[in-house]
Short mmCIF file of C-alpha atoms and ligand atoms in Angstrom, two decimals:
data_model
loop_
_atom_site.label_atom_id
_atom_site.label_comp_id
_atom_site.label_asym_id
_atom_site.label_seq_id
_atom_site.Cartn_x
_atom_site.Cartn_y
_atom_site.Cartn_z
CA MET T 1 34.33 17.27 12.57
CA SER T 2 32.75 20.71 12.36
CA GLY T 3 29.98 19.74 9.91
CA LYS T 4 28.47 21.55 6.94
CA ARG T 5 26.38 24.64 7.44
CA ILE T 6 23.40 23.34 5.47
CA VAL T 7 22.80 19.60 5.29
CA LEU T 8 20.22 18.34 2.81
CA THR T 9 19.16 14.78 3.31
CA SER T 10 16.34 12.28 3.74
CA ASP T 11 15.78 8.82 5.14
CA ALA T 12 16.48 5.44 3.61
CA THR T 13 13.07 5.17 1.95
CA MET T 14 13.79 8.29 -0.15
CA MET T 15 17.56 7.90 -0.62
CA SER T 16 17.43 4.69 -2.62
CA ASN T 17 17.37 3.82 -6.28
CA TYR T 18 15.17 0.80 -5.40
CA ASN T 19 17.35 -1.70 -7.23
CA GLY T 20 16.43 0.12 -10.43
CA GLY T 21 12.72 -0.68 -10.02
CA VAL T 22 10.97 2.40 -8.69
CA MET T 23 7.90 0.27 -7.90
CA LEU T 24 9.94 -1.56 -5.26
CA GLY T 25 9.99 1.72 -3.38
CA PHE T 26 6.35 1.07 -2.55
CA ALA T 27 7.56 -1.42 0.05
CA ALA T 28 8.27 1.69 2.14
CA ILE T 29 4.54 1.94 2.86
CA LEU T 30 4.42 -1.56 4.33
CA PRO T 31 4.45 -2.02 8.12
CA ALA T 32 8.02 -2.23 9.41
CA SER T 33 6.94 -5.28 11.44
CA MET T 34 6.31 -7.24 8.22
CA ILE T 35 9.80 -7.13 6.64
CA SER T 36 13.14 -7.36 8.48
CA GLU T 37 15.40 -4.35 8.07
CA ARG T 38 18.02 -6.51 6.39
CA ILE T 39 15.64 -7.72 3.67
CA PHE T 40 14.20 -4.24 3.36
CA ARG T 41 17.61 -2.74 2.60
CA TRP T 42 18.76 -5.61 0.39
CA LEU T 43 15.65 -6.02 -1.74
CA PHE T 44 13.50 -2.91 -1.67
CA CYS T 45 15.35 0.18 -0.56
CA PRO T 46 19.11 -0.44 -0.83
CA PRO T 47 20.86 2.82 0.06
CA VAL T 48 22.28 4.95 -2.75
CA GLU T 49 26.08 5.01 -2.99
CA ALA T 50 28.01 7.38 -0.80
CA ALA T 51 31.09 9.43 -1.78
CA PRO T 52 34.09 9.45 0.63
CA ASP T 53 32.97 12.84 2.02
CA GLY T 54 29.61 11.36 3.07
CA SER T 55 27.63 12.93 0.21
CA ALA T 56 25.05 10.90 -1.67
CA ILE T 57 25.76 9.99 -5.32
CA LEU T 58 22.01 10.01 -6.07
CA ALA T 59 19.35 12.16 -4.45
CA PRO T 60 15.66 12.96 -5.04
CA CYS T 61 15.26 15.51 -7.82
CA GLY T 62 13.64 18.09 -5.52
CA MET T 63 16.65 17.92 -3.19
CA ARG T 64 19.00 18.42 -6.14
CA LYS T 65 17.02 21.50 -7.19
CA VAL T 66 17.32 22.98 -3.71
CA GLU T 67 21.06 22.21 -3.66
CA ALA T 68 21.55 23.96 -6.99
CA ALA T 69 19.40 26.96 -5.89
CA LEU T 70 21.46 27.38 -2.70
CA LEU T 71 24.71 27.34 -4.66
CA GLU T 72 23.32 29.77 -7.27
CA ALA T 73 22.19 32.05 -4.43
CA GLY T 74 25.75 32.36 -3.21
CA PHE T 75 26.20 29.66 -0.56
CA ARG T 76 29.60 28.04 -1.01
CA ARG T 77 30.08 24.42 -2.05
CA ASP T 78 31.79 23.68 1.26
CA GLU T 79 28.73 25.02 3.15
CA VAL T 80 26.14 22.78 1.48
CA ILE T 81 26.03 18.99 1.26
CA VAL T 82 23.51 16.46 0.00
CA ALA T 83 24.28 13.98 2.72
CA HIS T 84 23.88 10.24 2.72
CA PRO T 85 21.68 9.23 5.67
CA ASP T 86 24.12 6.47 6.71
CA HIS T 87 27.00 8.97 6.85
CA LEU T 88 25.58 11.93 8.71
CA ASP T 89 28.61 11.83 10.98
CA LYS T 90 30.53 13.33 8.03
CA ALA T 91 27.98 16.06 7.50
CA ILE T 92 26.41 17.16 10.79
CA GLY T 93 28.56 18.83 13.42
CA PRO T 94 28.68 21.91 15.63
CA ASP T 95 28.74 24.23 12.58
CA THR T 96 25.56 22.77 11.12
CA GLU T 97 22.78 25.33 11.23
CA ILE T 98 20.13 23.76 9.02
CA VAL T 99 19.13 20.19 8.25
CA GLY T 100 16.74 20.26 5.31
CA ILE T 101 14.80 17.05 4.81
CA THR T 102 12.92 16.30 1.58
CA HIS T 103 10.10 13.79 1.82
CA ASP T 104 7.03 12.63 -0.12
CA ASP T 105 5.25 10.85 2.71
CA PRO T 106 7.17 11.31 6.01
CA MET T 107 4.39 10.28 8.37
CA GLY T 108 2.81 7.77 6.04
CA LYS T 109 -0.40 9.79 5.79
CA ILE T 110 -1.04 9.18 2.12
CA ALA T 111 -0.44 5.68 0.89
CA ILE T 112 -0.04 3.85 4.13
CA ARG T 113 -3.30 4.73 5.76
CA GLU T 114 -5.18 2.09 3.89
CA ILE T 115 -2.51 -0.58 4.33
CA GLU T 116 -2.25 0.26 8.04
CA GLU T 117 -6.00 0.29 8.43
CA MET T 118 -6.56 -2.78 6.29
CA ILE T 119 -4.04 -5.14 7.80
CA GLY T 120 -3.37 -3.50 11.15
CA ARG T 121 0.30 -4.40 11.52
CA GLY T 122 1.65 -1.11 12.87
CA ALA T 123 3.78 1.78 11.61
CA PRO T 124 5.10 1.75 8.06
CA TYR T 125 8.78 1.90 7.10
CA ASN T 126 8.56 5.47 5.75
CA ARG T 127 7.27 6.86 9.09
CA THR T 128 9.65 4.70 11.11
CA LYS T 129 12.69 5.78 9.06
CA PHE T 130 11.66 9.44 9.02
CA LEU T 131 11.27 9.49 12.82
CA GLU T 132 14.66 7.80 13.19
CA LEU T 133 16.20 10.51 11.01
CA VAL T 134 14.71 13.49 12.90
CA GLY T 135 15.72 11.79 16.15
CA HIS T 136 19.30 11.23 14.96
CA PRO T 137 21.73 11.65 17.89
CA LEU T 138 23.77 14.29 15.95
CA ILE T 139 20.65 16.40 15.38
CA LYS T 140 19.82 16.08 19.07
CA GLU T 141 23.40 17.00 20.03
CA HIS T 142 24.00 19.99 17.72
CA LYS T 143 20.40 21.22 17.49
CA PRO T 144 20.37 22.64 13.92
CA LYS T 145 17.01 23.98 12.62
CA VAL T 146 15.23 20.99 11.11
CA VAL T 147 13.24 21.99 8.02
CA ILE T 148 10.92 19.59 6.22
CA GLY T 149 10.14 20.22 2.56
CA GLY T 150 8.85 18.23 -0.39
CA ASN T 151 5.42 16.92 -1.38
CA GLY T 152 4.70 15.43 2.05
CA SER T 153 5.82 18.34 4.26
CA TRP T 154 2.17 19.20 5.11
CA GLU T 155 1.96 15.89 7.01
CA LEU T 156 4.03 17.45 9.84
CA ARG T 157 1.31 19.97 10.70
CA GLY T 158 0.25 19.36 14.26
CA GLU T 159 2.97 16.73 14.81
CA ASP T 160 5.51 17.22 17.58
CA VAL T 161 8.42 15.18 16.30
CA GLY T 162 11.32 17.66 16.30
CA VAL T 163 10.70 19.53 13.06
CA ASP T 164 11.18 23.32 13.44
CA LEU T 165 9.93 24.56 10.09
CA ILE T 166 7.40 23.15 7.64
CA TYR T 167 8.32 24.35 4.16
CA LEU T 168 5.42 24.07 1.70
CA GLY T 169 5.50 24.74 -2.05
CA GLU T 170 8.48 25.26 -4.30
CA GLY T 171 12.01 25.69 -2.96
CA GLU T 172 14.22 27.41 -5.48
CA ARG T 173 13.18 31.04 -5.02
CA THR T 174 12.34 31.25 -1.33
CA PHE T 175 14.41 28.56 0.45
CA PRO T 176 17.81 30.24 0.01
CA SER T 177 16.54 33.49 1.57
CA ILE T 178 15.00 31.51 4.44
CA CYS T 179 18.36 29.86 5.00
CA ARG T 180 20.01 33.30 5.09
CA LYS T 181 17.54 34.40 7.76
CA ILE T 182 18.03 31.24 9.84
CA VAL T 183 21.82 31.63 9.62
CA ALA T 184 21.43 35.28 10.70
CA GLY T 185 19.46 34.12 13.73
CA GLU T 186 16.12 35.59 12.59
CA ASP T 187 12.84 34.00 13.54
CA VAL T 188 11.21 32.51 10.41
CA GLY T 189 8.13 31.06 12.13
CA GLY T 190 6.96 27.46 11.94
CA GLU T 191 5.51 27.27 8.44
CA ILE T 192 6.43 28.89 5.12
CA GLU T 193 5.01 28.72 1.63
CA GLY T 194 7.68 28.96 -1.11
CA GLU T 195 7.07 31.19 -4.13
CA ILE T 196 6.13 29.64 -7.46
CA VAL T 197 9.22 29.44 -9.70
CA PRO T 198 9.13 30.24 -13.43
CA GLY T 199 10.28 27.40 -15.67
CA ASP T 200 13.45 29.13 -16.82
CA GLU T 201 14.49 29.76 -13.18
CA ILE T 202 14.42 26.08 -12.23
CA PRO T 203 18.12 25.42 -11.93
CA VAL T 204 20.26 22.73 -13.51
CA ASN T 205 21.15 19.90 -11.11
CA MET T 206 24.67 19.52 -9.72
CA GLY T 207 24.30 15.77 -9.22
CA ALA T 208 22.37 12.72 -10.39
CA THR T 209 18.84 11.92 -9.28
CA VAL T 210 17.03 8.94 -7.79
CA GLY T 211 15.12 7.16 -10.55
CA GLY T 212 16.90 9.22 -13.22
CA ILE T 213 14.22 11.88 -12.82
CA VAL T 214 14.69 14.81 -15.17
CA GLU T 215 12.21 17.61 -14.57
CA ILE T 216 10.71 19.10 -17.73
CA GLY T 217 7.99 21.27 -16.27
CA ARG T 218 5.61 21.93 -13.39
CA GLY T 219 1.91 22.55 -13.06
CA CYS T 220 -1.33 21.59 -14.75
CA TRP T 221 -4.30 23.62 -15.98
CA ARG T 222 -6.98 21.01 -15.27
CA GLY T 223 -7.56 22.26 -11.72
CA CYS T 224 -8.89 19.20 -9.86
CA SER T 225 -10.35 20.10 -6.47
CA PHE T 226 -8.01 17.79 -4.49
CA CYS T 227 -4.81 18.96 -6.20
CA SER T 228 -2.39 21.53 -4.84
CA PRO T 229 -2.94 25.14 -6.03
CA THR T 230 0.79 25.38 -6.87
CA MET T 231 -0.14 23.04 -9.66
CA ARG T 232 -2.43 25.52 -11.37
CA ARG T 233 0.22 27.45 -13.29
CA PRO T 234 1.82 25.26 -15.96
CA ARG T 235 5.46 26.16 -16.63
CA HIS T 236 8.09 24.37 -18.71
CA ARG T 237 11.85 24.41 -18.60
CA PRO T 238 14.00 25.39 -21.56
CA ILE T 239 15.16 22.34 -23.47
CA SER T 240 18.84 23.27 -22.94
CA ASN T 241 18.44 22.98 -19.14
CA ILE T 242 16.54 19.69 -19.42
CA LEU T 243 19.29 18.22 -21.57
CA LYS T 244 21.91 19.37 -19.05
CA ASP T 245 20.04 17.52 -16.27
CA ALA T 246 19.82 14.44 -18.45
CA GLU T 247 23.57 14.61 -19.09
CA VAL T 248 24.36 14.96 -15.38
CA ASN T 249 22.48 11.73 -14.82
CA ILE T 250 24.05 9.86 -17.74
CA ARG T 251 27.55 10.94 -16.68
CA ALA T 252 26.87 9.48 -13.25
CA GLY T 253 25.79 6.18 -14.82
CA GLN T 254 22.09 6.84 -14.22
CA LEU T 255 21.06 5.62 -17.68
CA ASP T 256 17.33 5.10 -17.20
CA LEU T 257 15.68 8.51 -17.44
CA ILE T 258 12.19 9.60 -16.45
CA LEU T 259 10.97 12.91 -17.92
CA HIS T 260 8.99 14.42 -15.10
CA SER T 261 6.04 16.80 -15.21
CA GLU T 262 2.33 16.64 -14.44
CA ASP T 263 1.49 15.91 -18.10
CA ALA T 264 4.31 15.11 -20.55
CA PHE T 265 2.00 15.92 -23.48
CA GLN T 266 1.78 19.55 -22.38
CA TYR T 267 5.52 20.16 -22.64
CA GLY T 268 6.11 23.59 -24.29
CA SER T 269 2.41 24.29 -24.65
CA ALA T 270 1.00 27.68 -23.68
CA GLY T 271 -2.62 26.45 -23.62
CA SER T 272 -4.41 23.15 -23.56
CA GLU T 273 -3.24 21.90 -27.01
CA PRO T 274 0.11 20.08 -27.06
CA ASN T 275 3.07 21.71 -28.77
CA ARG T 276 3.92 18.75 -31.01
CA GLU T 277 7.19 20.12 -32.36
CA MET T 278 8.60 20.99 -28.96
CA LEU T 279 7.54 17.73 -27.38
CA LEU T 280 8.90 15.52 -30.11
CA ASP T 281 12.11 17.59 -30.34
CA LEU T 282 12.56 17.09 -26.59
CA VAL T 283 12.10 13.31 -26.75
CA ARG T 284 14.41 13.09 -29.79
CA ARG T 285 17.17 15.11 -28.22
CA VAL T 286 17.02 13.23 -24.93
CA LYS T 287 17.10 9.96 -26.82
CA ASP T 288 20.16 11.22 -28.80
CA LEU T 289 22.07 11.55 -25.51
CA GLY T 290 22.12 7.74 -25.41
CA PRO T 291 20.24 6.76 -22.24
CA ARG T 292 19.35 3.07 -21.80
CA THR T 293 15.64 3.80 -21.38
CA VAL T 294 13.35 6.82 -21.42
CA ASP T 295 10.02 7.03 -19.58
CA VAL T 296 7.64 9.82 -18.72
CA SER T 297 6.45 10.27 -15.16
CA HIS T 298 2.84 11.44 -15.69
CA MET T 299 0.39 11.88 -18.52
CA SER T 300 -3.22 12.99 -18.74
CA LEU T 301 -5.39 10.35 -20.35
CA ALA T 302 -7.39 13.09 -22.06
CA SER T 303 -4.20 14.42 -23.69
CA VAL T 304 -3.39 10.94 -24.90
CA TYR T 305 -6.94 10.27 -26.13
CA HIS T 306 -7.05 13.46 -28.19
CA HIS T 307 -3.52 13.01 -29.61
CA GLN T 308 -3.04 9.30 -30.02
CA ASP T 309 -0.72 9.79 -33.01
CA LEU T 310 1.61 11.73 -30.71
CA LEU T 311 1.95 8.74 -28.42
CA VAL T 312 2.71 6.55 -31.42
CA GLU T 313 5.44 8.98 -32.55
CA ILE T 314 7.01 9.06 -29.09
CA THR T 315 6.96 5.24 -29.06
CA GLU T 316 8.88 5.21 -32.34
CA ILE T 317 11.43 7.85 -31.32
CA VAL T 318 12.15 6.06 -28.02
CA GLY T 319 12.46 2.77 -29.88
CA ILE T 320 10.04 0.62 -27.94
CA GLY T 321 10.37 -2.96 -29.12
CA THR T 322 13.94 -2.39 -30.34
CA ASP T 323 15.89 -0.26 -27.82
CA GLN T 324 13.66 -0.85 -24.82
CA LYS T 325 10.80 -3.26 -24.12
CA TYR T 326 8.16 -0.85 -22.90
CA MET T 327 7.62 2.67 -21.67
CA SER T 328 5.75 3.59 -18.51
CA ALA T 329 3.72 6.52 -17.24
CA TRP T 330 1.61 7.35 -14.20
CA ILE T 331 -1.92 8.30 -14.96
CA GLY T 332 -4.89 9.40 -12.89
CA ILE T 333 -8.07 7.47 -13.61
CA GLU T 334 -9.44 8.45 -10.14
CA THR T 335 -13.01 7.39 -10.87
CA GLY T 336 -15.25 5.76 -13.47
CA SER T 337 -18.06 8.18 -12.75
CA PRO T 338 -18.65 11.24 -14.97
CA ARG T 339 -20.91 12.61 -12.20
CA LEU T 340 -18.01 12.67 -9.74
CA LEU T 341 -15.76 14.21 -12.39
CA ALA T 342 -18.28 17.05 -12.77
CA LYS T 343 -18.02 17.61 -9.02
CA HIS T 344 -14.21 17.51 -8.59
CA MET T 345 -12.43 17.23 -11.94
CA LYS T 346 -14.48 19.23 -14.41
CA ASN T 347 -11.61 19.73 -16.87
CA LYS T 348 -10.43 16.14 -16.83
CA THR T 349 -11.72 15.12 -20.26
CA LYS T 350 -11.39 18.46 -22.09
CA PRO T 351 -12.08 19.11 -24.92
CA ALA T 352 -14.32 16.02 -24.85
CA PRO T 353 -17.45 15.98 -22.63
CA LEU T 354 -17.20 14.36 -19.20
CA GLU T 355 -19.79 11.70 -20.11
CA ILE T 356 -17.34 9.78 -22.31
CA TRP T 357 -14.70 9.38 -19.58
CA PRO T 358 -15.00 5.57 -19.38
CA GLU T 359 -14.57 5.36 -23.18
CA ILE T 360 -11.50 7.63 -22.99
CA VAL T 361 -9.90 5.37 -20.39
CA LYS T 362 -10.67 2.17 -22.31
CA GLU T 363 -9.47 3.55 -25.60
CA CYS T 364 -6.21 4.77 -24.05
CA TYR T 365 -5.64 1.37 -22.41
CA GLY T 366 -6.08 -0.30 -25.78
CA LEU T 367 -3.53 2.10 -27.26
CA PHE T 368 -1.12 1.47 -24.36
CA SER T 369 -1.33 -2.26 -25.00
CA ASP T 370 -0.77 -1.84 -28.74
CA GLN T 371 2.21 0.43 -28.22
CA SER T 372 3.73 -1.46 -25.23
CA TRP T 373 3.13 1.27 -22.67
CA LEU T 374 2.70 0.31 -19.02
CA PRO T 375 0.19 2.54 -17.22
CA VAL T 376 0.35 2.88 -13.44
CA ALA T 377 -3.04 4.30 -12.49
CA SER T 378 -4.35 5.91 -9.32
CA LEU T 379 -7.97 5.74 -8.17
CA VAL T 380 -9.39 7.80 -5.36
CA LEU T 381 -11.94 6.38 -2.94
CA GLY T 382 -14.19 8.45 -0.70
CA LEU T 383 -14.11 11.84 -2.40
CA PRO T 384 -16.71 14.17 -0.82
CA GLY T 385 -20.12 13.59 -2.35
CA GLU T 386 -19.25 10.13 -3.69
CA THR T 387 -22.21 7.77 -3.95
CA GLU T 388 -22.49 4.01 -4.10
CA GLU T 389 -23.19 4.22 -7.80
CA ASP T 390 -19.97 6.16 -8.44
CA VAL T 391 -17.93 3.41 -6.79
CA VAL T 392 -19.73 0.69 -8.75
CA LEU T 393 -18.96 2.56 -12.01
CA THR T 394 -15.26 2.63 -11.06
CA THR T 395 -15.23 -1.08 -10.30
CA GLU T 396 -16.86 -1.79 -13.66
CA LEU T 397 -14.26 0.34 -15.39
CA VAL T 398 -11.38 -1.53 -13.67
CA GLU T 399 -13.02 -4.85 -14.61
CA SER T 400 -13.22 -3.78 -18.23
CA LEU T 401 -9.46 -3.13 -18.32
CA LYS T 402 -8.38 -6.44 -16.87
CA GLU T 403 -6.76 -7.75 -20.07
CA ASN T 404 -4.49 -4.71 -20.34
CA VAL T 405 -1.22 -4.88 -18.39
CA GLY T 406 -0.69 -2.23 -15.74
CA LEU T 407 -0.94 -1.42 -12.08
CA MET T 408 -4.01 -0.06 -10.31
CA LEU T 409 -3.55 1.87 -7.07
CA PRO T 410 -6.73 2.57 -5.13
CA LEU T 411 -5.99 5.40 -2.67
CA PHE T 412 -8.15 6.65 0.20
CA PHE T 413 -9.03 10.32 -0.17
CA THR T 414 -6.80 12.39 2.13
CA PRO T 415 -7.45 16.15 2.45
CA ILE T 416 -4.31 18.17 1.89
CA GLY T 417 -4.24 21.57 3.67
CA GLU T 418 -3.92 24.06 0.89
CA THR T 419 -6.31 22.37 -1.59
CA ARG T 420 -9.95 23.31 -2.07
CA LEU T 421 -10.87 20.17 -0.13
CA GLY T 422 -8.40 20.96 2.67
CA ASN T 423 -11.10 20.89 5.34
CA ALA T 424 -13.07 17.93 3.99
CA ARG T 425 -13.27 14.69 5.93
CA GLY T 426 -10.73 12.07 4.93
CA PHE T 427 -11.74 8.56 3.95
CA GLY T 428 -10.88 5.50 6.01
CA LYS T 429 -11.82 1.96 6.86
CA ASP T 430 -14.53 3.20 9.21
CA ARG T 431 -16.37 4.78 6.29
CA ALA T 432 -15.77 2.06 3.73
CA ARG T 433 -18.92 0.41 2.37
CA PRO T 434 -19.11 -3.02 0.76
CA GLU T 435 -18.74 -1.49 -2.76
CA HIS T 436 -15.45 0.13 -1.69
CA TRP T 437 -14.04 -3.22 -0.59
CA GLU T 438 -15.21 -4.74 -3.83
CA LEU T 439 -13.34 -2.04 -5.73
CA VAL T 440 -10.14 -2.56 -3.70
CA GLY T 441 -10.48 -6.33 -4.26
CA THR T 442 -10.95 -5.80 -8.00
CA CYS T 443 -7.78 -3.67 -8.12
CA LEU T 444 -5.84 -6.29 -6.16
CA GLU T 445 -7.08 -9.00 -8.55
CA TYR T 446 -6.00 -6.86 -11.48
CA ASN T 447 -2.53 -6.31 -10.01
CA LEU T 448 -2.03 -10.00 -9.17
CA ARG T 449 -3.06 -10.91 -12.68
CA HIS T 450 -0.28 -8.76 -14.14
CA LEU T 451 2.42 -9.23 -11.49
CA LYS T 452 4.55 -11.57 -13.61
CA SER T 453 4.43 -9.32 -16.67
CA LEU T 454 5.29 -6.32 -14.49
CA HIS T 455 8.34 -8.08 -13.09
CA ARG T 456 9.40 -9.07 -16.61
CA TYR T 457 9.02 -5.56 -17.89
CA TYR T 458 10.66 -3.92 -14.93
CA SER T 459 13.65 -6.27 -14.97
CA GLU T 460 14.91 -4.30 -18.01
CA ARG T 461 15.66 -1.36 -15.73
CA MET T 462 16.66 -3.26 -12.63
CA THR T 463 20.13 -3.36 -11.21
CA ALA T 464 19.15 -6.21 -8.84
CA GLY T 465 21.25 -9.36 -8.96
CA LEU T 466 20.03 -12.90 -9.65
CA SER T 467 19.36 -13.68 -5.98
CA GLN T 468 17.19 -10.52 -5.69
CA HIS T 469 15.27 -11.43 -8.84
CA LEU T 470 14.68 -14.93 -7.45
CA ALA T 471 13.50 -13.44 -4.15
CA LEU T 472 11.11 -11.16 -6.03
CA ARG T 473 9.75 -14.08 -8.01
CA GLY T 474 9.23 -15.93 -4.74
CA ILE T 475 7.41 -12.89 -3.32
CA ASN T 476 5.23 -12.77 -6.47
CA LEU T 477 4.21 -16.36 -5.86
CA LEU T 478 3.71 -15.86 -2.14
CA SER T 479 1.70 -12.67 -2.55
CA ASP T 480 -0.45 -14.44 -5.11
CA TYR T 481 -1.18 -17.11 -2.53
CA ALA T 482 -1.33 -14.94 0.60
CA LEU T 483 -3.37 -12.08 -0.87
CA LYS T 484 -6.02 -14.29 -2.43
CA LYS T 485 -7.56 -14.76 1.01
CA TYR T 486 -8.01 -10.96 1.36
CA LEU T 487 -9.08 -10.70 -2.24
CA ARG T 488 -11.93 -13.20 -1.87
CA ARG T 489 -13.28 -11.38 1.19
CA MET T 490 -13.08 -7.94 -0.43
CA LYS T 491 -14.68 -9.08 -3.65
CA ARG T 492 -17.62 -10.18 -1.53
CA GLY T 493 -17.76 -6.62 -0.20
CA GLU T 494 -16.25 -7.48 3.21
CA PRO T 495 -13.27 -5.74 4.87
CA PRO T 496 -10.02 -7.76 4.55
CA ASN T 497 -9.83 -8.45 8.31
S1 SF4 U 1 -4.98 16.35 -13.69
FE1 SF4 U 1 -3.58 15.68 -12.08
S2 SF4 U 1 -2.01 17.28 -11.89
FE2 SF4 U 1 -3.73 18.12 -13.07
S3 SF4 U 1 -4.98 19.20 -11.53
FE3 SF4 U 1 -5.83 17.12 -11.78
S4 SF4 U 1 -4.78 15.88 -10.18
FE4 SF4 U 1 -3.63 17.82 -10.44
#
């Protein structure tokens, strides 16, 4: 087997459709010592299907974009493969010159740090699986250039684990020319930043995506201090290309679609006001393609707050309550403190003043409940300049939302190289004060309260069989029991162990 010239792949934690429940993918941040590999693959991260040639039937959207860009740039189909990690023997051989790995959190530096620090049970699955992949015997034998790209590529800075090139930023414009240089034997250095790609240059995918992700645009004008600068230029894709990506998924049987951008409400907008016609036309035309469900990946709460009727219209077009039970979106609450917003997220509430942020969040949660939307919210702990009072305000805000179904994810602040806070000190257990533990405990309490509803809602999209559903129900019960011990300690302001 001579191998393909360019092999695009990732590890098992990225190359999975998570039994149809993207939330199950979070198990990848748990310590590998906690769950046996067999259970992990059966319940949480079952591998995507493989074609007879070793290619993956589903792949992360970013990897699909790079695949399409390479083919558009003139690489031949027989030179490029999106390879299944369990079948690398069909992809990597003596002719392989580049192995490009896409990853969101290869070293577990984002989400896992708090789990690892809180419960101290060793390395998480995502890091374990990523290190297994870069240490694959065929990579060791044939020595292709190993390039890491994707949202988590920055995590490899300063790490000596067999990665030759860290590729930051967007892939479609720059990555094909880098591949040409590598193939020509030129030295490309150890780190590269890809050029920002205009919306109409983002190519149409050649294959289906994990989670049914369909990219509609990139970037966000709100300019938070901890967010990547690549984000600062909002761009949107032409509707024709979005529909083609949706069709590629539907043809492959990927019937649950997620429209992906930083803020779905900004689709087609040149400024800060939504472009109602374009957004509603997009949702209508995607819906007309006949997917089983439609979700959006991210929304800004301020956009929702200022255009509540738009959310109601989307709810009607998608057919929540008739065609699908609920619709979900990721949102960033980040803090309950207007003071901290003024420091790091000064555009977060625009055009409303920062002072009414808690009211914006509460009103949106009321609307989500009325319209059967399921918000998955992130909170950030330990931002530079955060005070005890800021954390208390966040805890109070979470408390006030407890009747509204959703998920609350408290994340430790992690400085990312190219952001304005790139050199700031990260947050960790060593710096956590009693009010931080109380906040984490309040979030855990919130999540446990809604676990059953979440499972019920998510089961609509899940491809898991009866035994897997029963196992998940069992885990719900067990986590309720097992986590209450931690919860009680944290709510008293004590660390969990
Ligand atoms: S609102 Fe979200 S995507 Fe926009 S700049 Fe802030 S963190 Fe980034």
